[in-house]
Coordinates of C-alpha atoms in Angstrom, one line a residue:
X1 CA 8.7 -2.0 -23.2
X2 CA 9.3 -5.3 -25.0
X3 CA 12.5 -7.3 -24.4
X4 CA 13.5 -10.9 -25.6
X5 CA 15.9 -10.9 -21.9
X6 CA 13.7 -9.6 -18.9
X7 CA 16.8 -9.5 -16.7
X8 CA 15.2 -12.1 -14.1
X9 CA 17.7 -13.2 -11.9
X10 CA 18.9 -11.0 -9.0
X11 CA 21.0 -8.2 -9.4
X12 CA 20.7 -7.9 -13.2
X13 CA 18.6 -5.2 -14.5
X14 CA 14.1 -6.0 -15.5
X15 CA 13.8 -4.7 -18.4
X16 CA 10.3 -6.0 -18.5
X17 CA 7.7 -3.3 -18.4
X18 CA 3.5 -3.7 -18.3
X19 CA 3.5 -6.0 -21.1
X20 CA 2.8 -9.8 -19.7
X21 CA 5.0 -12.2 -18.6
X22 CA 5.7 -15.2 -21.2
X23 CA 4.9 -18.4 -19.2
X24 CA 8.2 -19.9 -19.3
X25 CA 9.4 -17.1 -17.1
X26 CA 6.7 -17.2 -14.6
X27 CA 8.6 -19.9 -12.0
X28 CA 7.6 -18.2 -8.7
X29 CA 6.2 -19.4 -5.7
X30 CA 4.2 -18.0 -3.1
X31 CA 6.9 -17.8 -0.4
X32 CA 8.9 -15.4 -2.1
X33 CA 5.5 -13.4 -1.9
X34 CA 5.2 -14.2 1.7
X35 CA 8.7 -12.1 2.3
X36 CA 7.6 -9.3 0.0
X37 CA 4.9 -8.6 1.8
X38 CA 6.5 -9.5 5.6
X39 CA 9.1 -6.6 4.7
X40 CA 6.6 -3.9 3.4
X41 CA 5.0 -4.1 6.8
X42 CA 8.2 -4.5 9.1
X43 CA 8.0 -0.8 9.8
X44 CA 8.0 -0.1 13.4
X45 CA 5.3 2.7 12.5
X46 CA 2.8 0.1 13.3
X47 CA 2.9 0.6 17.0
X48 CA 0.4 4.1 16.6
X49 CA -1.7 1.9 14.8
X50 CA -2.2 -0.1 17.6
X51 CA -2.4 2.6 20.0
X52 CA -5.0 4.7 18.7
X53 CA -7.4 1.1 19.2
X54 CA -6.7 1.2 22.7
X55 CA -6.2 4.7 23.7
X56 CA -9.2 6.2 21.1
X57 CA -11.4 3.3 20.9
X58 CA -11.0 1.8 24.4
X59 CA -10.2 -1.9 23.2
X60 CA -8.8 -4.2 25.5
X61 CA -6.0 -5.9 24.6
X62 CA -7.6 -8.9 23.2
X63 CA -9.9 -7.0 21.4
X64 CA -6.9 -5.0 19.8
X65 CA -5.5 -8.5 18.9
X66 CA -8.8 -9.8 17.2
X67 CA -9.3 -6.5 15.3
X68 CA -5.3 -6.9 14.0
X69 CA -5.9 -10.1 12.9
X70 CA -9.6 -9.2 11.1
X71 CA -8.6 -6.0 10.0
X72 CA -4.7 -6.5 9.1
X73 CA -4.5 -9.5 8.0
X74 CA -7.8 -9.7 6.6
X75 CA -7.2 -6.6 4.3
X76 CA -4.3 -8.3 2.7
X77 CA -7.0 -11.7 2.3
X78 CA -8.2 -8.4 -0.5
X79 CA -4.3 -8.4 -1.5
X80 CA -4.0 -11.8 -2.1
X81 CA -7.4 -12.5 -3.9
X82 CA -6.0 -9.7 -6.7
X83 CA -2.8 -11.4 -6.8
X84 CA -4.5 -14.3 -8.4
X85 CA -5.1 -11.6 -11.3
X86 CA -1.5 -11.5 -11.5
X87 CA -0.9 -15.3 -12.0
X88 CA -4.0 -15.4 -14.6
X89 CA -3.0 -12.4 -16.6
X90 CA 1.0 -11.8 -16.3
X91 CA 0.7 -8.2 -15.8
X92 CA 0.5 -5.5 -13.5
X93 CA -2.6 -5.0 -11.1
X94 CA -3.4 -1.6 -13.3
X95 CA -2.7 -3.3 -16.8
X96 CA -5.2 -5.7 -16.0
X97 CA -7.7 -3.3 -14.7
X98 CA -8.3 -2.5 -18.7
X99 CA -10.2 -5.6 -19.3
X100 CA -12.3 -3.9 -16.7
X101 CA -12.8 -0.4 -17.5
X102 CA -11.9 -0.2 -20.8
X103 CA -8.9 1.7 -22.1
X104 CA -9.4 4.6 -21.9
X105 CA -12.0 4.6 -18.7
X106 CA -9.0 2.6 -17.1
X107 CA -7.3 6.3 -16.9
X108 CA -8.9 7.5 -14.0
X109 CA -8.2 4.2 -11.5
X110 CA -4.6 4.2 -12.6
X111 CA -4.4 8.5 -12.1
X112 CA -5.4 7.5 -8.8
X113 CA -3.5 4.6 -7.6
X114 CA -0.4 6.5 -8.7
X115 CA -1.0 9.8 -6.8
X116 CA -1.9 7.7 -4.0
X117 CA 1.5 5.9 -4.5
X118 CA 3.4 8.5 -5.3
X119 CA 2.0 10.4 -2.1
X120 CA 2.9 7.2 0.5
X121 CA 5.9 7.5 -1.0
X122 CA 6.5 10.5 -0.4
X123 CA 5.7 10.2 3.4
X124 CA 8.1 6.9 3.5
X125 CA 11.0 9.3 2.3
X126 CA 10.5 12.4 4.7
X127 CA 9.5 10.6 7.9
X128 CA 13.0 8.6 6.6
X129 CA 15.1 12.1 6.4
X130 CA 13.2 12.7 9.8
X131 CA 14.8 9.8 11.1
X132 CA 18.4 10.8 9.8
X133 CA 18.6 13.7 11.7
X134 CA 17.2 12.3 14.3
X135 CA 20.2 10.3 14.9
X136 CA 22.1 13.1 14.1
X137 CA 20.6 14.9 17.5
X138 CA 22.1 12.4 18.9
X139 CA 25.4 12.1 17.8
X140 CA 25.9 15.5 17.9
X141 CA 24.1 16.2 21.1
X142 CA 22.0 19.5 20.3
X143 CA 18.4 18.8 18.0
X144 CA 19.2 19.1 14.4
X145 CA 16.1 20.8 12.9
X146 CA 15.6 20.0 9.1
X147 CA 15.1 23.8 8.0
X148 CA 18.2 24.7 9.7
X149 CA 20.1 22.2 8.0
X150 CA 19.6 22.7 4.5
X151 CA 22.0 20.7 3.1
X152 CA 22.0 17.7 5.4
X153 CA 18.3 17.1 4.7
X154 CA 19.0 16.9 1.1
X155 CA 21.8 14.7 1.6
X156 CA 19.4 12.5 3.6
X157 CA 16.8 12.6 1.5
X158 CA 18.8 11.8 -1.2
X159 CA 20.7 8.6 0.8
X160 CA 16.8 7.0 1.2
X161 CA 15.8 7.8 -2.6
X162 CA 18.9 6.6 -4.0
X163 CA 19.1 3.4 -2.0
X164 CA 15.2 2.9 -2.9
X165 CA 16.1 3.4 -6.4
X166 CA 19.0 0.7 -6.3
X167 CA 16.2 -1.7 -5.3
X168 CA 13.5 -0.9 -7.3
X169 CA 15.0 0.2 -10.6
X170 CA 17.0 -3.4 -10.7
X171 CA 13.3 -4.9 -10.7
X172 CA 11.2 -7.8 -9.7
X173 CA 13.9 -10.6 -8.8
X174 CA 16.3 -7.9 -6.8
X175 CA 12.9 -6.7 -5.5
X176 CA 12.1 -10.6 -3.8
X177 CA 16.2 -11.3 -2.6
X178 CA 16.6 -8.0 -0.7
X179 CA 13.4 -8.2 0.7
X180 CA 13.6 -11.6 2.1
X181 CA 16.9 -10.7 4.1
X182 CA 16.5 -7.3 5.0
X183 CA 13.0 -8.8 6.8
X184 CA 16.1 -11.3 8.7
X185 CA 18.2 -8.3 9.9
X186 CA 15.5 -5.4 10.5
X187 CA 13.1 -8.1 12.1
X188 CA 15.7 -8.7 14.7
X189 CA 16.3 -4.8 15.4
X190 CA 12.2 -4.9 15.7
X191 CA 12.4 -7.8 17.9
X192 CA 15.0 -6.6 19.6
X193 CA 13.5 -3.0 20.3
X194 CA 9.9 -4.4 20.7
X195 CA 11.1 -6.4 23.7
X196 CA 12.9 -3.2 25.2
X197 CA 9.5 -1.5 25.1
X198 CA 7.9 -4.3 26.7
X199 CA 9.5 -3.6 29.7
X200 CA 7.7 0.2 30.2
X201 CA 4.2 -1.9 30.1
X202 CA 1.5 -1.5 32.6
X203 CA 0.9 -4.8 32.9
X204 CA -1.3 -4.3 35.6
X205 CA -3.5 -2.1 33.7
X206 CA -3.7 -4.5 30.8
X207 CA -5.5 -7.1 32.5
X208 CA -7.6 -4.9 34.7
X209 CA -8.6 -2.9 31.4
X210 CA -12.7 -3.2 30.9
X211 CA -13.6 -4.4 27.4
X212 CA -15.1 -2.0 24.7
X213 CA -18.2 -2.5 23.2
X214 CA -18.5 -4.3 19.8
X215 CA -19.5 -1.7 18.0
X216 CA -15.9 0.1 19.1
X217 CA -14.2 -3.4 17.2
X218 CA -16.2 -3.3 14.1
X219 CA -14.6 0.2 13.9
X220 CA -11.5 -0.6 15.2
X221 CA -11.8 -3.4 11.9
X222 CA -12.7 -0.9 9.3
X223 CA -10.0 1.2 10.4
X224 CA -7.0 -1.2 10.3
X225 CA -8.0 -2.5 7.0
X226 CA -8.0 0.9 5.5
X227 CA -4.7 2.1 7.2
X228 CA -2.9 -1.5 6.3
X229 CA -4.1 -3.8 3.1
X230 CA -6.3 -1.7 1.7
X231 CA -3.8 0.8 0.6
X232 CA -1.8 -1.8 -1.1
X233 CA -4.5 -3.8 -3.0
X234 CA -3.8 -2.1 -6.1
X235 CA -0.2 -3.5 -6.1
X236 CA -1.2 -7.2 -5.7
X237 CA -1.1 -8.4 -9.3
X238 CA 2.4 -6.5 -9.8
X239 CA 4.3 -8.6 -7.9
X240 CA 1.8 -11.9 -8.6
X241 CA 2.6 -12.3 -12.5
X242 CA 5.3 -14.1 -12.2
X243 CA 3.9 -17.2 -10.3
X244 CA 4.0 -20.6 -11.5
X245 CA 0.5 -21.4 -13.2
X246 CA 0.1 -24.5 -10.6
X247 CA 0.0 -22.2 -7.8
X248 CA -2.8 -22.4 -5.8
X249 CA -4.8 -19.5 -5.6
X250 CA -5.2 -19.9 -1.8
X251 CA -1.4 -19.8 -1.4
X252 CA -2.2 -16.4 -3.0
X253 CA -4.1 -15.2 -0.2
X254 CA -2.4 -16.9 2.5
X255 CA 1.0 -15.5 1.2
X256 CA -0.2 -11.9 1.6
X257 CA -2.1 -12.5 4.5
X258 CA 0.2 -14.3 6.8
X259 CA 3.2 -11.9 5.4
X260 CA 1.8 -8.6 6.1
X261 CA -0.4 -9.8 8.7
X262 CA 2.4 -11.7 10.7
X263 CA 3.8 -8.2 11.5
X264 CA 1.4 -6.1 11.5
X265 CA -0.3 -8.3 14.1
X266 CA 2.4 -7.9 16.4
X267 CA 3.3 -4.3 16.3
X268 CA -0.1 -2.8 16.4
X269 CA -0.5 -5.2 19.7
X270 CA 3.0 -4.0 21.0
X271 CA 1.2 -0.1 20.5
X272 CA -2.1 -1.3 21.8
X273 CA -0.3 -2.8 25.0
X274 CA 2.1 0.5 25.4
X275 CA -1.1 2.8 25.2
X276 CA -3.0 1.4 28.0
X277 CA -3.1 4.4 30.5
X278 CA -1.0 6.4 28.3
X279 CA -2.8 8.2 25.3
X280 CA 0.8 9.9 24.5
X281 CA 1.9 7.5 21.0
X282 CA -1.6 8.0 19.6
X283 CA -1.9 11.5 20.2
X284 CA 1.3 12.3 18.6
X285 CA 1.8 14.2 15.4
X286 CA 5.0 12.6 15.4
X287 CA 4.9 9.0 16.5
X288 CA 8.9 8.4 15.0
X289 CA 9.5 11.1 18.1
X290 CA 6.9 9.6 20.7
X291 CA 8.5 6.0 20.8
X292 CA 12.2 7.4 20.5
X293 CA 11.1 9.3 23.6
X294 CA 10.5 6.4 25.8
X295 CA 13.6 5.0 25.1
X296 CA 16.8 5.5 26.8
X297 CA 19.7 7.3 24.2
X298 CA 21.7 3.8 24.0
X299 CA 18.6 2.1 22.8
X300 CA 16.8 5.0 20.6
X301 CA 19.9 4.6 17.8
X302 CA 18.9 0.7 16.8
X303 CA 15.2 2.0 17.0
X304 CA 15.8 5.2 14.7
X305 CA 18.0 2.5 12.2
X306 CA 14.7 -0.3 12.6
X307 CA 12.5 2.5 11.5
X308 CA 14.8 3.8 8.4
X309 CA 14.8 0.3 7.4
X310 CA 11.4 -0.4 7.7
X311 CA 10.7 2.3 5.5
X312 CA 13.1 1.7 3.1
X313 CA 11.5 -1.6 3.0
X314 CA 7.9 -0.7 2.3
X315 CA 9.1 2.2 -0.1
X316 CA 11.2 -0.3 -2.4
X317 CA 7.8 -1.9 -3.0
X318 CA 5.9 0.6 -3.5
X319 CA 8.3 2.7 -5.8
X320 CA 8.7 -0.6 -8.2
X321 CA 4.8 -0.8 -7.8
X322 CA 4.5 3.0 -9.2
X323 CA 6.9 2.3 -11.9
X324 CA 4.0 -0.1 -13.6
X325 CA 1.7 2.6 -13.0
X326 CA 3.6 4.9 -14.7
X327 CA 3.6 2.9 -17.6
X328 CA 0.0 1.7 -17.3
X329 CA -1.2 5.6 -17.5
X330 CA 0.8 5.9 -20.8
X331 CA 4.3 6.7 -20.2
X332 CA 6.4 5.5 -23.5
X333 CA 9.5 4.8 -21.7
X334 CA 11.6 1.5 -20.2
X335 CA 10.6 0.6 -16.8
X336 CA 13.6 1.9 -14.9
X337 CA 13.1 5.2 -16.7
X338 CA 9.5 5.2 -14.8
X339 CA 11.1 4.3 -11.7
X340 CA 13.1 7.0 -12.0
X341 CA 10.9 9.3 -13.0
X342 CA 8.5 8.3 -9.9
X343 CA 11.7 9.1 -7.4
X344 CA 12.4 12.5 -9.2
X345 CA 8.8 13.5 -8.2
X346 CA 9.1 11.9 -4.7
X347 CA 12.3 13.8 -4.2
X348 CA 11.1 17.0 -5.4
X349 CA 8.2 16.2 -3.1
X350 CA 10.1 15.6 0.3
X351 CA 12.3 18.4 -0.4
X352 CA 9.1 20.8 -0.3
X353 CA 7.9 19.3 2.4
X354 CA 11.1 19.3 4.4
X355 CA 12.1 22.3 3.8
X356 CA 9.6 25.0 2.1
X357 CA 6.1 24.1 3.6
X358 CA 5.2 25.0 7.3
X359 CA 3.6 21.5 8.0
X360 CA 3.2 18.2 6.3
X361 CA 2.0 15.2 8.0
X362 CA -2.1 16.6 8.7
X363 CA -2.6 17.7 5.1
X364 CA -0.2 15.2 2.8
X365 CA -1.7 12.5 5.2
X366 CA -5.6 13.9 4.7
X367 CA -5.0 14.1 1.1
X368 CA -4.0 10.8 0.7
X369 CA -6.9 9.5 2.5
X370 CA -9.2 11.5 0.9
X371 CA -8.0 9.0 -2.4
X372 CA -8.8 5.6 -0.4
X373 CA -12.3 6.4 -1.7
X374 CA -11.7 5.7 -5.2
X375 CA -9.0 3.1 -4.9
X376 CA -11.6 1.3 -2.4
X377 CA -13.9 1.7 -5.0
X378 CA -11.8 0.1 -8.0
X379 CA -11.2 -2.7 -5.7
X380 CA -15.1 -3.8 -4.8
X381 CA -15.2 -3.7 -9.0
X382 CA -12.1 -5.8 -9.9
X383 CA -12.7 -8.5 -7.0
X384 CA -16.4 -8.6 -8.1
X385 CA -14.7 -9.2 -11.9
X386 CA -12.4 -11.6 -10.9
X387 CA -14.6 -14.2 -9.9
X388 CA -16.1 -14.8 -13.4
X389 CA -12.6 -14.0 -15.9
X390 CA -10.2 -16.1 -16.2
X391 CA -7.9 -15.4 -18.7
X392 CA -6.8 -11.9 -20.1
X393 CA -5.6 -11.2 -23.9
X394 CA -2.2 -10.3 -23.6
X395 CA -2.2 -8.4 -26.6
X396 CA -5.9 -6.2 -26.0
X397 CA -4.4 -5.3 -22.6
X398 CA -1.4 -3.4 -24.6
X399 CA -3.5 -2.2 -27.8
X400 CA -5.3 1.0 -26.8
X401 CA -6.7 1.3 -30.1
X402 CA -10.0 1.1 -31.4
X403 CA -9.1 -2.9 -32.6
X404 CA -8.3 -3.9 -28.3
X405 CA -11.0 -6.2 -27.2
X406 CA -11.3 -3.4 -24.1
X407 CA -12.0 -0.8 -26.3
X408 CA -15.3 -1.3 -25.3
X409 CA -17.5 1.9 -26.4
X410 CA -15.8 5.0 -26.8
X411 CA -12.7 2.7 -25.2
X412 CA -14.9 3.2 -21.7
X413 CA -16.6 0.0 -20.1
X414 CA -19.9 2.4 -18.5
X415 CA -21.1 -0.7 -16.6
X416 CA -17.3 -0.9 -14.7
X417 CA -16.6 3.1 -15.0
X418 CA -20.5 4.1 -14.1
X419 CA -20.2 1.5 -10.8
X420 CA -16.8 3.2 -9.7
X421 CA -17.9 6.9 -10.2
X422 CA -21.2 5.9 -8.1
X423 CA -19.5 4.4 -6.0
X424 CA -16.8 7.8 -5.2
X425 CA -19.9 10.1 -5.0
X426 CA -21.7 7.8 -2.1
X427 CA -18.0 7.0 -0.5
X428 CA -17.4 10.8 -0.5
X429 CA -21.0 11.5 1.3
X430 CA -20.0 9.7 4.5
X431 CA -16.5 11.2 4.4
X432 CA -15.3 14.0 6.7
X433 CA -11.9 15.4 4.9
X434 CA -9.7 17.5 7.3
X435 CA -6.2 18.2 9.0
X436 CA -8.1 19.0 12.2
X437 CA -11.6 19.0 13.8
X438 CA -11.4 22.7 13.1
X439 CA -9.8 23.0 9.7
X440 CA -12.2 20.7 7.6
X441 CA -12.1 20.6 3.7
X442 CA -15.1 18.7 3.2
X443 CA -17.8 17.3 4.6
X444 CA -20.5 14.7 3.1
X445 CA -24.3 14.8 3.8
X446 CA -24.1 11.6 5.3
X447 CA -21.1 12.1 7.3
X448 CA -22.8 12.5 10.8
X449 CA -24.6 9.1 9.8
X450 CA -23.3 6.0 12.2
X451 CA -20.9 4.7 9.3
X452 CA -19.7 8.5 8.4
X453 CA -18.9 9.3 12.3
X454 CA -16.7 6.4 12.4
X455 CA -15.1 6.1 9.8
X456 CA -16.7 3.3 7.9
X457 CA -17.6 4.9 4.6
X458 CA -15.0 3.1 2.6
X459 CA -16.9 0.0 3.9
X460 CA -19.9 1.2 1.9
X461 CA -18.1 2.6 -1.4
X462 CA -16.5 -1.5 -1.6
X463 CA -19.9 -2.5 -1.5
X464 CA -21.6 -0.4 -3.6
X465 CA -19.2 -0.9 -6.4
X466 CA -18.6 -3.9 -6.8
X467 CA -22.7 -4.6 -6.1
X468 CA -23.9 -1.9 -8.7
X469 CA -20.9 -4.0 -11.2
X470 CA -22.7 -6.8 -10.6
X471 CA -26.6 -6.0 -11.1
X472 CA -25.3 -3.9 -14.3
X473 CA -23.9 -7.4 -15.4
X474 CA -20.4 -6.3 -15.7
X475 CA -19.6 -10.0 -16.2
X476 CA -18.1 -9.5 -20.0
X477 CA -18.3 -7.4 -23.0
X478 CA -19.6 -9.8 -25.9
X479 CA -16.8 -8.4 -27.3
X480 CA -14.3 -9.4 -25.0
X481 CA -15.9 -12.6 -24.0
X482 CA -15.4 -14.0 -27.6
X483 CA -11.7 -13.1 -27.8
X484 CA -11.5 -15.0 -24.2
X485 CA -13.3 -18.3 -25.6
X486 CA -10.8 -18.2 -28.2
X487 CA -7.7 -18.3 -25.9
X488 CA -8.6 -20.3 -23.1

């Protein structure tokens, strides 16, 4: 929704929506980006990440380290690279996608890059209420189970949503102040509580460990970069649009992948070095549980609050991120009614979770996995477009009528939506989908296939779409390329 006062300094409410950012508002800078980021990937939930390298793929410890830095980091290189979208075309990741799909072909990336939102979200805010009455087990001395305390898990879910909501409904500028010192105070409860776990290391057995093959790293790569950047590559451009036109786009990149892969780095090495001997944190279908077991009651309390905030952290972002969405997908309403709208459905969510369904990690976790194919997908296509396109039309990106220069045919770009559906269908064929080796949803042809077996199919479905973009000469529509001459 349109506003002559976007509400851009901190505390005040954005009242910005998808529509781009006029350049004499766009005075950011690409540290306020590295914080952003630094703070979405605080959460001490890390640590499994790094343990299931070690403990499931049999990576020493400076193995684990290289594959952190390649994987992690190197994913959010992918954030950063769409982030220069942002600064180009002043909008949001999935309001920019239209030049790409057309307007109407642009429905299906943004259906799935809210679900997928919506469903992170939705872990973030139960594992968060998980956390709360953990520390209620131990104030009160006696586990506090959230089925047998109706009430207190709704209050708790309600604390996390609503203190979310204070973040992300207030918009972009709150969004970059309370990221930036909550990373100060909940990196020193991380720092604080990593060093405690140091201590329970088998040091011995760390550098005595034998070295994996590289074919174990190569997987070890493809799986960080799809549990870590990949997941948030759709949310690059959101928080990109309003950087100053001279910014570099290399700051870009370095901004997301130092921030994220800063701590990213070191947790999943802390988990790596915790799991040599011990398969117990990467094994466990609760790893908030696992890690509070190994410490001692007087420390678990600043772990369980350095988790909650983590998570609050990462969900802030991700919640303002969905809001866009929201909007992009059609919603006629001001951005803080999306926001709202997006909590509403993450609350209703948890609370089924919580308290109605008999499990919840396995299949909300599977499910949201089985949509990394199609967001993986949308990526290879919009880096692959990025290269050549320069500017966007800020008014074709909000017309979705027949007269938008990304109406395209039919208001579908075939060449961008063919590549992506391609794309899914071969992703999907070298993807297993389960909760368990036993309880399996779906299972591709080419799943037993060396790059199915391990994991790596996303790997193929980037390639594919963005390559098949390419040959079709998804460059531009003549079309659009004319209106673009005009305005550049």
């Amino acid at each position: 929704m349109s506003s002559s006062n976007a509400g851009q300094s901190a505390g005040q409410l954005e009242t910005r929506g998808i529509e781009p950012v006029p350049e004499g508002e766009c005075n950011g800078h690409p540290l306020q980006l590295f914080w952003v980021w630094f703070a979405a990937n605080i959460s001490i939930l890390g640590l499994p990440l790094g343990a299931t390298l070690v403990a499931f793929r049999g990576l020493a410890i400076w193995q684990a380290i290289i594959v952190a830095i390649l994987g992690a980091a190197g994913s959010f290189a992918v954030v950063g690279i769409i982030s220069i979208a942002g600064r180009r075309g002043r909008a949001p990741s999935l309001t920019l996608s239209r030049a790409i799909f057309g307007v109407r072909g642009n429905i299906g990336p943004t259906l799935v890059s809210l679900m997928s939102r919506l469903g992170w979200e939705t872990v973030n805010t139960t594992t968060a209420a998980f956390v709360l009455l953990s520390l209620c087990s131990i104030l009160f001395g006696s586990p506090v189970e959230a089925k047998s305390a109706p009430v207190l898990t709704l209050i708790f879910i309600a604390i996390f949503v609503l203190l979310t909501l204070s973040v992300s409904g207030l918009g972009h500028a709150t969004l970059l102040v309370i990221q930036k010192w909550a990373t100060y105070v909940f990196g020193a409860l991380n720092i604080l509580v990593g060093g405690f776990l140091c201590a329970t290391i088998d040091w011995s057995a760390v550098f005595n460990a034998t070295p994996a093959p590289m074919s174990a790293m190569i997987i070890g790569i493809g799986t960080m970069a799809a549990g870590t950047g990949i997941g948030w590559a759709n949310a690059g451009a959101d928080m990109s649009r309003y950087q100053h036109r001279s910014v570099k786009a290399v700051r870009l990149v370095a901004s997301a992948a130092f921030g994220a892969g800063i701590p990213l780095v070191l947790l999943i090495t802390l988990g790596g070095l915790l799991s040599v001997g011990n398969n117990d944190l990467a094994s466990a279908t609760d790893p908030i549980v696992a890690i509070r077991d190994m410490l001692p009651t007087w420390m678990a309390v600043p772990y369980l609050i350095t988790a909650f905030g983590g998570l609050l952290l990462s969900n802030n972002l991700s919640v303002y991120s969905a809001g866009l969405t929201t909007l992009t997908l059609g919603l006629k309403v001001k951005r803080v009614y999306a926001v709202v709208v997006d909590i509403v459905a993450i609350f209703a969510g948890s609370i089924y979770f919580m308290l109605i369904a008999d499990s919840f990690y396995g299949p909300f976790i599977t499910f949201i996995s089985l949509l990394a194919v199609p967001i993986t997908a949308w990526v290879g296509i919009f880096v692959v477009d990025l290269i050549h396109r320069h500017y966007y039309s800020p008014k074709d990106l909000l017309d979705v009528s027949p007269s938008s220069a990304y109406w395209y045919s039919g208001g579908i770009e075939w060449r961008a939506f063919g590549a992506w559906a391609i794309a899914i269908v071969l992703g999907f064929s070298f993807t297993t989908i389960g909760t368990t080796a036993e309880n399996v949803w779906f299972k591709g042809f080419l799943s037993d296939s060396w790059l199915g077996h391990n994991g790596l199919g996303w790997i193929v479905t980037f390639v594919v779409a963005g390559g098949i973009y390419f040959v079709l000469g998804g460059a531009k529509d003549r079309r659009a390329a004319q209106t673009e001459n005009a305005h550049a």
